[in-house]
Amino acid sequence: MGLLDGGRKVSMPSTLNALQPGDAHAFEAGGQRFLYLAPSAAVMAVDDVSAAVLDAISKSPRSSEEIVADLSDRFTAQDIDESLDELIRVRALKRIDAPTRRPPVIVPLTPVPLSTMVLNVTNQCNLSCTYCYEYGDDKIVATENGKQPKMMTEETARASVDFLLRESGSEAHMTFFGGETLLNFRVLRSTVLYATEQAAAMGKTIDFSMTTNATLLSPEVIDFLAEHKFGVTISMDGPPDLQNKFRVFHNGTGSYDVMAPKAKALIQKHRSRPIGARVTLTKDTLDIRRIYNHLTQDIGFWEVGFAPVTASPERPHAIGEEGFERVLAEFRSLAQDYLAAALQNRHHGFSNVRETLGEIHKGASKAWPCGAGFGLLGVSTAGDVALCHRFAGSDDHKLGTVRDGIDRSRQHDFLESHHVSNKTDCQTCWARPLCAGGCYHEAHTRFGTTNQPNLHYCDWIRGWTDTVLQIYGQIAQQNPAFLSQFEDANEAPQPS
Ligand code: SF4
Ligand code: SF4
């Protein structure tokens, strides 16, 4: 038995007390058994002795002596003892009377450098997507009552750049968002030029990305994005029948015919960074494989990421329990294609697998579900700084302004109260290193508060994490070199 992350073996005396399964998730891949250890977020290959030990206690707690006696015809007492010691040490086994450990809430005292700033350059959109969180019934920010300007001014955008470069380390990432981002291309362009100049003067590097619905991509815009090596994500839901179901202009006309040729033109011209699509899944648009094939083969996207719509359950497009089962089944099927490609060192563009694989390989163990509120901040059109772009402009979620900076005590309180150790249900969940309670915006939409873990989708999260763990286990055995791509990649937190 060995830890794939190179963990050290430390002996410990075996216990007289009865033992039961601990804080780990068992899975199998390619005929090999593994454990995903929640306390360390490590993946551990399980040898025959430990597999037998785990089987022995799977039905009811057993003492070490009973386990040694049960398995004495197959293994030596020394091997069984060693296995018990290690399983207890990594907390895959625990004594039945062991108290549940709650890790301490540790919030860094010195501010974490800001890595990604998401600039909402407008809160207006030329589409009226029925499910949009910004305009629909679930909206948090009042974008139409005049409190937040419709467009960010050049002055606010420059103050935002100064803020980002003040707060960041040597690398900064600036993401433009909306509404429809390109409705304010004028400010986007001048901001990029200003930020490039300022970053160079300060000896920092800065890169740019944006999300767009692609309807306003013109040759001039495409040239600019290519020249400045923008990372571009296009929101697109698939072939015409699916795209036009929700992604419509204000007069109800579908947007496919306008945006698809423009997306293709961008992909053809802008070659320095791969272009990705982001698909919002609703109850009525769950044809994941068909969507994936269309977006990669017919349009030419390098990667496609899928996100279930954020909506309260009573909305007609919300995905219910059955819908999530279907999403999981379709994800699992497409993930098998990713695995087949990975084993042959071929690219596959299902980015949901790539992202989770990267987190597993790096041993990610999150105290917070995403970078919102520290590594990633959102800025509203008025220059208010909030948790992320989805809360930008909401007074309840404001952490400061780009002109006056961050209210550190408010930020500290937020991080403390949202730490995974303060989410009781998550404390006993093996998926917490990767989930940590899930998206604050989703929680706010469902439960009216960012504090609440997203317990409505635990089955989905655990089911999907288990699938990617199996894929990880198979790649680790059959083509471990493939995983080296995740070792250096230090991805900045990105908005979703
Ligand atoms: S929200 Fe659910 S799946 Fe996520 S860590 Fe908490 S209990 Fe686990
Ligand atoms: S996961 Fe949710 S809270 Fe975090 S950045 Fe994305 S939208 Fe914001």
Short mmCIF file of C-alpha atoms and ligand atoms in Angstrom, two decimals:
data_model
loop_
_atom_site.label_atom_id
_atom_site.label_comp_id
_atom_site.label_asym_id
_atom_site.label_seq_id
_atom_site.Cartn_x
_atom_site.Cartn_y
_atom_site.Cartn_z
CA MET A 1 0.00 0.00 0.00
CA GLY A 2 1.36 3.48 -0.74
CA LEU A 3 0.26 7.07 -0.97
CA LEU A 4 0.32 8.30 -4.57
CA ASP A 5 1.37 11.69 -3.26
CA GLY A 6 4.48 10.18 -1.69
CA GLY A 7 3.26 10.27 1.91
CA ARG A 8 5.58 8.93 4.58
CA LYS A 9 4.83 5.81 6.58
CA VAL A 10 4.71 6.39 10.34
CA SER A 11 4.12 3.46 12.72
CA MET A 12 1.44 3.62 15.32
CA PRO A 13 0.33 0.96 17.73
CA SER A 14 -2.83 -0.86 16.71
CA THR A 15 -5.85 -0.23 18.89
CA LEU A 16 -7.84 -2.53 21.11
CA ASN A 17 -11.03 -0.67 20.34
CA ALA A 18 -13.39 -1.55 17.55
CA LEU A 19 -12.66 0.13 14.25
CA GLN A 20 -14.98 1.43 11.57
CA PRO A 21 -14.56 3.15 8.20
CA GLY A 22 -13.14 6.65 8.59
CA ASP A 23 -12.93 9.82 6.55
CA ALA A 24 -12.27 8.40 3.08
CA HIS A 25 -14.01 7.39 -0.11
CA ALA A 26 -13.29 3.99 -1.63
CA PHE A 27 -13.29 3.58 -5.40
CA GLU A 28 -11.97 1.20 -8.00
CA ALA A 29 -10.29 1.90 -11.32
CA GLY A 30 -8.87 -0.58 -13.82
CA GLY A 31 -9.14 -3.44 -11.30
CA GLN A 32 -7.16 -1.54 -8.64
CA ARG A 33 -8.74 -0.35 -5.40
CA PHE A 34 -8.12 3.18 -4.13
CA LEU A 35 -9.04 5.47 -1.28
CA TYR A 36 -9.59 9.20 -1.59
CA LEU A 37 -8.54 10.53 1.81
CA ALA A 38 -10.61 13.57 2.77
CA PRO A 39 -8.29 14.92 5.52
CA SER A 40 -5.29 15.11 3.17
CA ALA A 41 -7.03 15.11 -0.25
CA ALA A 42 -4.57 12.38 -1.30
CA VAL A 43 -5.33 9.35 -3.46
CA MET A 44 -4.01 6.11 -2.03
CA ALA A 45 -3.66 2.82 -3.85
CA VAL A 46 -4.91 -0.03 -1.62
CA ASP A 47 -2.97 -3.32 -1.53
CA ASP A 48 -4.47 -6.76 -0.91
CA VAL A 49 -3.99 -6.72 2.89
CA SER A 50 -5.61 -3.33 3.30
CA ALA A 51 -8.41 -4.27 0.91
CA ALA A 52 -9.11 -7.30 3.11
CA VAL A 53 -9.03 -5.12 6.25
CA LEU A 54 -11.46 -2.64 4.74
CA ASP A 55 -13.77 -5.48 3.67
CA ALA A 56 -13.59 -6.98 7.17
CA ILE A 57 -14.96 -3.83 8.79
CA SER A 58 -17.35 -2.86 5.99
CA LYS A 59 -20.37 -4.57 7.55
CA SER A 60 -19.79 -3.91 11.24
CA PRO A 61 -17.03 -2.50 13.48
CA ARG A 62 -14.28 -5.02 14.41
CA SER A 63 -11.41 -4.75 16.87
CA SER A 64 -7.84 -5.12 15.57
CA GLU A 65 -7.58 -8.51 17.29
CA GLU A 66 -10.74 -9.70 15.56
CA ILE A 67 -9.47 -8.47 12.21
CA VAL A 68 -6.11 -10.22 12.68
CA ALA A 69 -7.94 -13.44 13.61
CA ASP A 70 -10.36 -13.09 10.65
CA LEU A 71 -7.55 -12.67 8.14
CA SER A 72 -4.90 -14.95 9.68
CA ASP A 73 -5.33 -17.65 7.02
CA ARG A 74 -4.41 -15.15 4.26
CA PHE A 75 -1.90 -12.71 5.76
CA THR A 76 0.68 -12.61 8.55
CA ALA A 77 -0.24 -10.78 11.77
CA GLN A 78 2.60 -8.34 11.13
CA ASP A 79 1.28 -7.40 7.68
CA ILE A 80 -2.23 -6.91 9.04
CA ASP A 81 -0.96 -4.79 11.94
CA GLU A 82 1.06 -2.61 9.60
CA SER A 83 -1.92 -2.15 7.37
CA LEU A 84 -4.14 -1.23 10.34
CA ASP A 85 -1.55 1.26 11.55
CA GLU A 86 -1.39 2.98 8.21
CA LEU A 87 -5.15 3.06 7.66
CA ILE A 88 -5.62 4.61 11.11
CA ARG A 89 -2.81 7.10 10.49
CA VAL A 90 -4.39 8.37 7.26
CA ARG A 91 -7.79 8.32 9.00
CA ALA A 92 -9.34 5.82 6.61
CA LEU A 93 -10.21 3.85 9.77
CA LYS A 94 -11.30 5.26 13.09
CA ARG A 95 -12.25 3.98 16.50
CA ILE A 96 -15.97 3.86 17.06
CA ASP A 97 -15.71 6.20 20.04
CA ALA A 98 -13.40 8.68 18.29
CA PRO A 99 -14.83 12.21 18.38
CA THR A 100 -15.49 13.89 15.03
CA ARG A 101 -12.60 16.21 14.38
CA ARG A 102 -13.41 19.68 13.19
CA PRO A 103 -10.37 21.29 11.59
CA PRO A 104 -9.62 24.79 12.86
CA VAL A 105 -10.88 27.80 10.94
CA ILE A 106 -7.74 29.46 9.69
CA VAL A 107 -8.12 32.77 7.91
CA PRO A 108 -4.82 34.31 6.73
CA LEU A 109 -3.96 37.40 8.76
CA THR A 110 -2.07 39.06 5.94
CA PRO A 111 -4.29 39.71 2.93
CA VAL A 112 -3.95 37.12 0.15
CA PRO A 113 -2.78 38.84 -3.08
CA LEU A 114 -5.57 39.39 -5.53
CA SER A 115 -5.15 37.15 -8.54
CA THR A 116 -8.23 37.72 -10.70
CA MET A 117 -10.44 40.75 -10.95
CA VAL A 118 -13.71 40.45 -12.84
CA LEU A 119 -14.82 43.74 -14.24
CA ASN A 120 -18.52 44.09 -15.02
CA VAL A 121 -18.10 46.71 -17.75
CA THR A 122 -21.86 46.79 -18.30
CA ASN A 123 -24.95 45.33 -16.73
CA GLN A 124 -26.90 45.66 -19.98
CA CYS A 125 -27.39 42.89 -22.51
CA ASN A 126 -28.63 42.67 -26.09
CA LEU A 127 -30.07 39.22 -25.38
CA SER A 128 -32.83 38.26 -22.96
CA CYS A 129 -31.84 34.75 -21.97
CA THR A 130 -34.72 33.46 -19.93
CA TYR A 131 -32.50 31.85 -17.31
CA CYS A 132 -30.06 34.74 -16.83
CA TYR A 133 -29.26 35.39 -13.15
CA GLU A 134 -28.75 39.07 -13.86
CA TYR A 135 -32.23 39.87 -15.12
CA GLY A 136 -34.53 37.01 -14.15
CA ASP A 137 -36.56 36.49 -11.00
CA ASP A 138 -33.47 35.28 -9.13
CA LYS A 139 -31.44 38.43 -9.61
CA ILE A 140 -29.51 39.78 -6.63
CA VAL A 141 -28.39 43.14 -7.94
CA ALA A 142 -30.86 45.85 -8.92
CA THR A 143 -29.40 46.72 -12.30
CA GLU A 144 -32.42 48.57 -13.59
CA ASN A 145 -33.25 51.05 -10.85
CA GLY A 146 -30.46 53.43 -11.73
CA LYS A 147 -28.35 52.68 -8.66
CA GLN A 148 -25.64 51.02 -10.68
CA PRO A 149 -24.76 52.80 -13.93
CA LYS A 150 -25.52 50.82 -17.07
CA MET A 151 -21.98 51.18 -18.37
CA MET A 152 -18.67 51.38 -16.51
CA THR A 153 -16.87 54.62 -17.28
CA GLU A 154 -13.29 54.83 -18.43
CA GLU A 155 -12.39 56.53 -15.16
CA THR A 156 -13.84 53.68 -13.05
CA ALA A 157 -12.14 51.10 -15.25
CA ARG A 158 -8.78 52.83 -14.76
CA ALA A 159 -9.33 52.99 -11.01
CA SER A 160 -10.07 49.25 -11.17
CA VAL A 161 -6.79 48.59 -12.97
CA ASP A 162 -4.90 50.61 -10.34
CA PHE A 163 -6.70 48.65 -7.62
CA LEU A 164 -5.85 45.29 -9.20
CA LEU A 165 -2.18 46.16 -9.69
CA ARG A 166 -1.97 47.46 -6.13
CA GLU A 167 -3.50 44.31 -4.67
CA SER A 168 -1.92 41.64 -6.90
CA GLY A 169 1.38 39.80 -6.72
CA SER A 170 3.68 39.70 -9.74
CA GLU A 171 0.90 38.24 -11.93
CA ALA A 172 -2.54 39.70 -12.44
CA HIS A 173 -5.53 38.48 -14.42
CA MET A 174 -8.26 40.77 -15.59
CA THR A 175 -11.55 39.35 -16.80
CA PHE A 176 -14.22 41.40 -18.54
CA PHE A 177 -17.81 40.45 -17.93
CA GLY A 178 -21.35 41.81 -18.30
CA GLY A 179 -24.27 41.89 -19.15
CA GLU A 180 -22.90 41.55 -22.63
CA THR A 181 -19.29 42.61 -22.31
CA LEU A 182 -18.92 43.86 -25.88
CA LEU A 183 -21.66 46.48 -25.42
CA ASN A 184 -18.86 48.43 -23.74
CA PHE A 185 -16.01 47.52 -26.07
CA ARG A 186 -14.84 51.14 -26.08
CA VAL A 187 -14.00 51.01 -22.37
CA LEU A 188 -12.70 47.45 -22.60
CA ARG A 189 -10.20 48.52 -25.27
CA SER A 190 -8.90 51.59 -23.47
CA THR A 191 -8.66 49.61 -20.20
CA VAL A 192 -6.52 46.92 -21.79
CA LEU A 193 -4.12 49.50 -23.21
CA TYR A 194 -3.91 51.32 -19.87
CA ALA A 195 -3.48 48.09 -17.85
CA THR A 196 -0.75 46.80 -20.17
CA GLU A 197 1.18 50.04 -19.81
CA GLN A 198 0.75 50.27 -16.03
CA ALA A 199 1.65 46.62 -15.43
CA ALA A 200 4.85 46.99 -17.47
CA ALA A 201 5.78 50.13 -15.52
CA MET A 202 5.35 48.18 -12.27
CA GLY A 203 7.25 45.09 -13.52
CA LYS A 204 4.14 42.89 -13.30
CA THR A 205 2.54 40.66 -15.90
CA ILE A 206 -1.13 40.96 -16.70
CA ASP A 207 -3.36 38.94 -18.98
CA PHE A 208 -6.92 39.38 -20.14
CA SER A 209 -9.95 37.25 -20.64
CA MET A 210 -13.62 37.80 -21.26
CA THR A 211 -16.98 36.13 -21.55
CA THR A 212 -19.29 37.10 -24.40
CA ASN A 213 -22.42 35.94 -26.19
CA ALA A 214 -20.52 36.51 -29.48
CA THR A 215 -23.33 38.43 -31.19
CA LEU A 216 -21.26 41.64 -31.31
CA LEU A 217 -17.95 40.17 -32.47
CA SER A 218 -16.84 42.25 -35.46
CA PRO A 219 -13.60 41.91 -37.47
CA GLU A 220 -12.22 44.90 -35.55
CA VAL A 221 -13.05 43.32 -32.16
CA ILE A 222 -11.64 39.96 -33.23
CA ASP A 223 -8.36 41.57 -34.32
CA PHE A 224 -8.10 43.35 -30.98
CA LEU A 225 -8.76 40.18 -28.96
CA ALA A 226 -6.22 38.23 -31.02
CA GLU A 227 -3.62 40.97 -30.74
CA HIS A 228 -3.95 41.10 -26.95
CA LYS A 229 -4.06 37.32 -26.56
CA PHE A 230 -7.42 37.34 -24.82
CA GLY A 231 -8.74 34.18 -23.26
CA VAL A 232 -12.28 34.10 -24.65
CA THR A 233 -15.22 32.10 -23.37
CA ILE A 234 -18.34 32.16 -25.47
CA SER A 235 -21.67 31.43 -23.82
CA MET A 236 -23.42 29.07 -26.19
CA ASP A 237 -25.89 26.29 -25.54
CA GLY A 238 -25.46 24.08 -28.61
CA PRO A 239 -27.10 23.52 -32.01
CA PRO A 240 -29.88 25.91 -33.20
CA ASP A 241 -32.81 24.19 -31.48
CA LEU A 242 -31.07 24.30 -28.09
CA GLN A 243 -29.34 27.67 -28.45
CA ASN A 244 -32.58 29.34 -29.55
CA LYS A 245 -34.63 27.91 -26.71
CA PHE A 246 -33.32 30.37 -24.12
CA ARG A 247 -30.66 32.53 -25.75
CA VAL A 248 -32.94 34.97 -27.56
CA PHE A 249 -32.92 38.65 -28.53
CA HIS A 250 -35.36 41.01 -26.83
CA ASN A 251 -37.93 40.38 -29.60
CA GLY A 252 -37.77 36.64 -28.93
CA THR A 253 -35.72 35.71 -32.02
CA GLY A 254 -33.12 33.04 -31.45
CA SER A 255 -29.49 34.14 -31.53
CA TYR A 256 -27.88 31.13 -33.22
CA ASP A 257 -27.79 32.50 -36.78
CA VAL A 258 -26.19 35.73 -35.63
CA MET A 259 -23.62 34.38 -33.20
CA ALA A 260 -22.49 31.05 -34.69
CA PRO A 261 -20.70 32.53 -37.77
CA LYS A 262 -19.05 35.13 -35.54
CA ALA A 263 -17.85 32.50 -33.08
CA LYS A 264 -16.36 30.56 -36.00
CA ALA A 265 -14.66 33.69 -37.33
CA LEU A 266 -13.09 34.33 -33.92
CA ILE A 267 -11.88 30.74 -33.61
CA GLN A 268 -10.31 30.93 -37.07
CA LYS A 269 -8.53 34.22 -36.52
CA HIS A 270 -7.56 34.09 -32.83
CA ARG A 271 -5.10 31.24 -32.51
CA SER A 272 -2.81 32.23 -29.67
CA ARG A 273 -5.15 30.96 -26.94
CA PRO A 274 -7.74 28.21 -27.13
CA ILE A 275 -11.34 29.41 -27.29
CA GLY A 276 -13.84 27.71 -25.02
CA ALA A 277 -17.61 27.49 -24.85
CA ARG A 278 -19.65 27.62 -21.69
CA VAL A 279 -22.98 25.86 -21.77
CA THR A 280 -25.77 26.53 -19.31
CA LEU A 281 -27.75 23.36 -18.77
CA THR A 282 -31.46 23.61 -18.07
CA LYS A 283 -34.15 21.01 -17.57
CA ASP A 284 -34.96 21.23 -21.30
CA THR A 285 -31.43 21.23 -22.70
CA LEU A 286 -29.69 18.18 -21.30
CA ASP A 287 -28.53 16.61 -24.55
CA ILE A 288 -24.92 16.86 -23.46
CA ARG A 289 -23.20 14.68 -26.03
CA ARG A 290 -25.05 16.30 -28.94
CA ILE A 291 -24.18 19.75 -27.57
CA TYR A 292 -20.53 18.78 -27.11
CA ASN A 293 -20.23 17.34 -30.62
CA HIS A 294 -21.81 20.37 -32.21
CA LEU A 295 -19.66 22.86 -30.35
CA THR A 296 -16.36 21.06 -30.91
CA GLN A 297 -16.91 19.60 -34.38
CA ASP A 298 -19.24 22.04 -36.15
CA ILE A 299 -18.16 25.29 -34.49
CA GLY A 300 -14.56 24.38 -33.62
CA PHE A 301 -14.28 25.15 -29.88
CA TRP A 302 -11.19 23.71 -28.19
CA GLU A 303 -13.02 23.11 -24.93
CA VAL A 304 -16.57 22.99 -23.67
CA GLY A 305 -17.60 23.41 -20.04
CA PHE A 306 -21.09 22.68 -18.79
CA ALA A 307 -22.75 24.31 -15.78
CA PRO A 308 -26.22 23.52 -14.49
CA VAL A 309 -28.34 26.67 -14.40
CA THR A 310 -28.44 28.53 -11.09
CA ALA A 311 -32.12 28.89 -10.34
CA SER A 312 -34.51 28.42 -7.49
CA PRO A 313 -36.37 25.11 -7.80
CA GLU A 314 -39.72 26.64 -8.76
CA ARG A 315 -38.38 28.14 -12.00
CA PRO A 316 -39.60 26.17 -15.02
CA HIS A 317 -36.07 25.68 -16.37
CA ALA A 318 -34.57 24.53 -13.03
CA ILE A 319 -33.05 21.06 -13.11
CA GLY A 320 -34.81 18.71 -10.72
CA GLU A 321 -33.59 15.48 -9.17
CA GLU A 322 -34.29 13.41 -12.29
CA GLY A 323 -32.57 15.99 -14.42
CA PHE A 324 -29.43 15.81 -12.27
CA GLU A 325 -29.41 12.03 -12.65
CA ARG A 326 -29.50 12.49 -16.40
CA VAL A 327 -26.71 15.12 -16.28
CA LEU A 328 -24.59 12.70 -14.29
CA ALA A 329 -25.24 9.81 -16.68
CA GLU A 330 -24.40 11.98 -19.69
CA PHE A 331 -21.32 13.43 -18.02
CA ARG A 332 -20.13 9.91 -17.19
CA SER A 333 -20.55 8.79 -20.76
CA LEU A 334 -18.66 11.80 -22.18
CA ALA A 335 -15.99 11.42 -19.49
CA GLN A 336 -15.25 7.93 -20.86
CA ASP A 337 -14.32 9.58 -24.18
CA TYR A 338 -12.00 11.91 -22.27
CA LEU A 339 -10.38 8.90 -20.61
CA ALA A 340 -9.91 7.07 -23.92
CA ALA A 341 -8.27 10.18 -25.38
CA ALA A 342 -6.06 10.71 -22.32
CA LEU A 343 -4.76 7.14 -22.46
CA GLN A 344 -3.61 7.84 -26.02
CA ASN A 345 -2.27 11.33 -25.25
CA ARG A 346 -4.98 12.90 -27.40
CA HIS A 347 -6.78 16.13 -26.55
CA HIS A 348 -10.40 15.96 -25.48
CA GLY A 349 -12.29 19.17 -24.81
CA PHE A 350 -14.59 18.20 -21.93
CA SER A 351 -13.25 20.83 -19.55
CA ASN A 352 -15.27 19.72 -16.52
CA VAL A 353 -13.10 16.58 -16.40
CA ARG A 354 -9.85 18.47 -16.97
CA GLU A 355 -10.58 20.92 -14.16
CA THR A 356 -11.48 18.28 -11.57
CA LEU A 357 -8.57 16.03 -12.61
CA GLY A 358 -6.19 18.94 -12.11
CA GLU A 359 -7.57 19.60 -8.63
CA ILE A 360 -7.29 15.94 -7.65
CA HIS A 361 -3.75 15.65 -8.98
CA LYS A 362 -2.62 18.76 -7.14
CA GLY A 363 -4.25 17.53 -3.93
CA ALA A 364 -6.53 20.56 -3.75
CA SER A 365 -8.14 20.86 -0.33
CA LYS A 366 -10.38 23.87 -0.25
CA ALA A 367 -11.29 25.84 2.80
CA TRP A 368 -13.63 27.89 0.56
CA PRO A 369 -15.39 26.65 -2.56
CA CYS A 370 -13.82 29.16 -4.93
CA GLY A 371 -11.59 32.22 -4.84
CA ALA A 372 -14.53 34.62 -4.40
CA GLY A 373 -13.80 37.17 -1.70
CA PHE A 374 -10.01 36.87 -1.68
CA GLY A 375 -8.12 35.60 -4.83
CA LEU A 376 -11.01 36.67 -7.02
CA LEU A 377 -13.13 39.79 -6.69
CA GLY A 378 -15.90 41.29 -8.81
CA VAL A 379 -16.24 44.97 -9.61
CA SER A 380 -19.58 46.60 -10.46
CA THR A 381 -20.10 49.27 -13.11
CA ALA A 382 -19.92 51.88 -10.30
CA GLY A 383 -16.62 50.51 -8.98
CA ASP A 384 -18.00 48.63 -5.95
CA VAL A 385 -15.96 45.56 -5.07
CA ALA A 386 -17.86 42.40 -4.17
CA LEU A 387 -17.29 38.66 -3.71
CA CYS A 388 -17.42 37.94 -7.43
CA HIS A 389 -19.01 39.24 -10.63
CA ARG A 390 -22.38 37.71 -9.70
CA PHE A 391 -22.61 39.83 -6.56
CA ALA A 392 -20.98 42.96 -7.97
CA GLY A 393 -23.27 45.89 -7.15
CA SER A 394 -25.07 44.17 -4.27
CA ASP A 395 -24.74 46.25 -1.10
CA ASP A 396 -25.09 43.16 1.08
CA HIS A 397 -22.05 41.56 -0.51
CA LYS A 398 -19.89 44.63 -0.91
CA LEU A 399 -16.32 44.42 0.38
CA GLY A 400 -15.17 47.90 -0.61
CA THR A 401 -14.61 50.04 -3.69
CA VAL A 402 -11.80 50.24 -6.23
CA ARG A 403 -11.10 53.79 -5.08
CA ASP A 404 -11.09 53.25 -1.30
CA GLY A 405 -9.89 49.64 -1.22
CA ILE A 406 -11.12 46.62 0.70
CA ASP A 407 -12.74 46.71 4.11
CA ARG A 408 -10.40 44.12 5.66
CA SER A 409 -12.50 43.35 8.69
CA ARG A 410 -15.54 42.69 6.51
CA GLN A 411 -13.46 40.45 4.28
CA HIS A 412 -12.06 38.61 7.31
CA ASP A 413 -15.56 38.09 8.75
CA PHE A 414 -16.78 36.77 5.44
CA LEU A 415 -13.90 34.29 5.11
CA GLU A 416 -14.28 33.15 8.69
CA SER A 417 -18.01 32.58 8.55
CA HIS A 418 -17.84 30.82 5.16
CA HIS A 419 -14.95 28.48 6.03
CA VAL A 420 -15.77 24.83 5.34
CA SER A 421 -15.13 24.02 9.01
CA ASN A 422 -18.18 26.11 9.83
CA LYS A 423 -20.41 24.02 7.55
CA THR A 424 -21.51 21.19 9.79
CA ASP A 425 -22.88 18.91 7.08
CA CYS A 426 -19.73 19.22 4.99
CA GLN A 427 -17.52 18.12 7.89
CA THR A 428 -18.44 14.47 7.45
CA CYS A 429 -18.49 14.54 3.65
CA TRP A 430 -15.59 12.95 1.76
CA ALA A 431 -16.07 15.34 -1.20
CA ARG A 432 -15.40 18.46 0.88
CA PRO A 433 -11.77 19.01 -0.28
CA LEU A 434 -13.12 19.74 -3.79
CA CYS A 435 -16.59 21.10 -3.04
CA ALA A 436 -16.34 22.95 0.30
CA GLY A 437 -20.06 23.64 0.19
CA GLY A 438 -20.34 24.88 -3.40
CA CYS A 439 -21.03 28.20 -5.11
CA TYR A 440 -22.18 31.11 -2.91
CA HIS A 441 -24.38 32.44 -5.67
CA GLU A 442 -26.17 29.13 -6.05
CA ALA A 443 -26.67 29.02 -2.27
CA HIS A 444 -28.01 32.56 -2.25
CA THR A 445 -30.45 31.77 -5.04
CA ARG A 446 -31.67 28.58 -3.35
CA PHE A 447 -31.58 29.53 0.31
CA GLY A 448 -31.28 33.31 0.40
CA THR A 449 -27.85 33.21 2.06
CA THR A 450 -24.28 32.58 0.96
CA ASN A 451 -23.53 30.77 4.25
CA GLN A 452 -25.60 27.71 3.50
CA PRO A 453 -23.86 24.72 1.86
CA ASN A 454 -25.59 23.58 -1.34
CA LEU A 455 -26.97 20.40 0.18
CA HIS A 456 -29.49 20.04 -2.64
CA TYR A 457 -26.76 18.86 -5.02
CA CYS A 458 -24.53 16.69 -2.81
CA ASP A 459 -25.48 13.47 -4.64
CA TRP A 460 -24.55 15.10 -7.91
CA ILE A 461 -21.24 16.45 -6.59
CA ARG A 462 -20.25 13.16 -4.97
CA GLY A 463 -21.34 11.16 -8.05
CA TRP A 464 -19.30 13.35 -10.36
CA THR A 465 -16.25 13.44 -8.08
CA ASP A 466 -16.34 9.65 -7.86
CA THR A 467 -16.40 9.44 -11.67
CA VAL A 468 -13.38 11.72 -12.07
CA LEU A 469 -11.54 9.86 -9.31
CA GLN A 470 -12.00 6.65 -11.29
CA ILE A 471 -10.67 8.35 -14.38
CA TYR A 472 -7.75 9.67 -12.37
CA GLY A 473 -6.99 6.20 -11.01
CA GLN A 474 -7.01 4.73 -14.50
CA ILE A 475 -4.77 7.40 -15.98
CA ALA A 476 -2.41 7.16 -12.99
CA GLN A 477 -1.93 3.46 -13.71
CA GLN A 478 -1.94 3.36 -17.49
CA ASN A 479 -0.54 6.70 -18.64
CA PRO A 480 0.82 8.62 -15.61
CA ALA A 481 2.85 10.97 -17.85
CA PHE A 482 -0.45 12.53 -18.97
CA LEU A 483 -0.92 13.93 -15.47
CA SER A 484 2.28 15.97 -15.55
CA GLN A 485 0.41 18.71 -17.45
CA PHE A 486 -1.37 19.51 -14.17
CA GLU A 487 1.79 19.92 -12.16
CA ASP A 488 2.97 23.36 -13.24
CA ALA A 489 -0.37 24.75 -14.28
CA ASN A 490 -1.18 27.23 -11.55
CA GLU A 491 -4.56 28.33 -12.74
CA ALA A 492 -5.94 31.61 -11.58
CA PRO A 493 -9.44 31.42 -10.15
CA GLN A 494 -11.90 32.03 -12.96
CA PRO A 495 -15.47 33.23 -12.78
CA SER A 496 -18.24 30.80 -13.62
S1 SF4 B 1 -22.20 20.74 -0.09
FE1 SF4 B 1 -22.62 18.53 0.02
S2 SF4 B 1 -21.14 17.60 -1.42
FE2 SF4 B 1 -20.41 19.67 -0.97
S3 SF4 B 1 -18.96 19.36 0.73
FE3 SF4 B 1 -20.96 19.92 1.62
S4 SF4 B 1 -21.93 17.94 2.09
FE4 SF4 B 1 -20.25 17.54 0.62
S1 SF4 B 2 -18.36 29.64 -7.92
FE1 SF4 B 2 -20.10 31.01 -7.48
S2 SF4 B 2 -19.38 32.35 -5.85
FE2 SF4 B 2 -17.57 31.38 -6.76
S3 SF4 B 2 -16.88 32.83 -8.35
FE3 SF4 B 2 -18.24 31.39 -9.35
S4 SF4 B 2 -20.27 32.35 -9.28
FE4 SF4 B 2 -18.99 33.41 -7.78
#
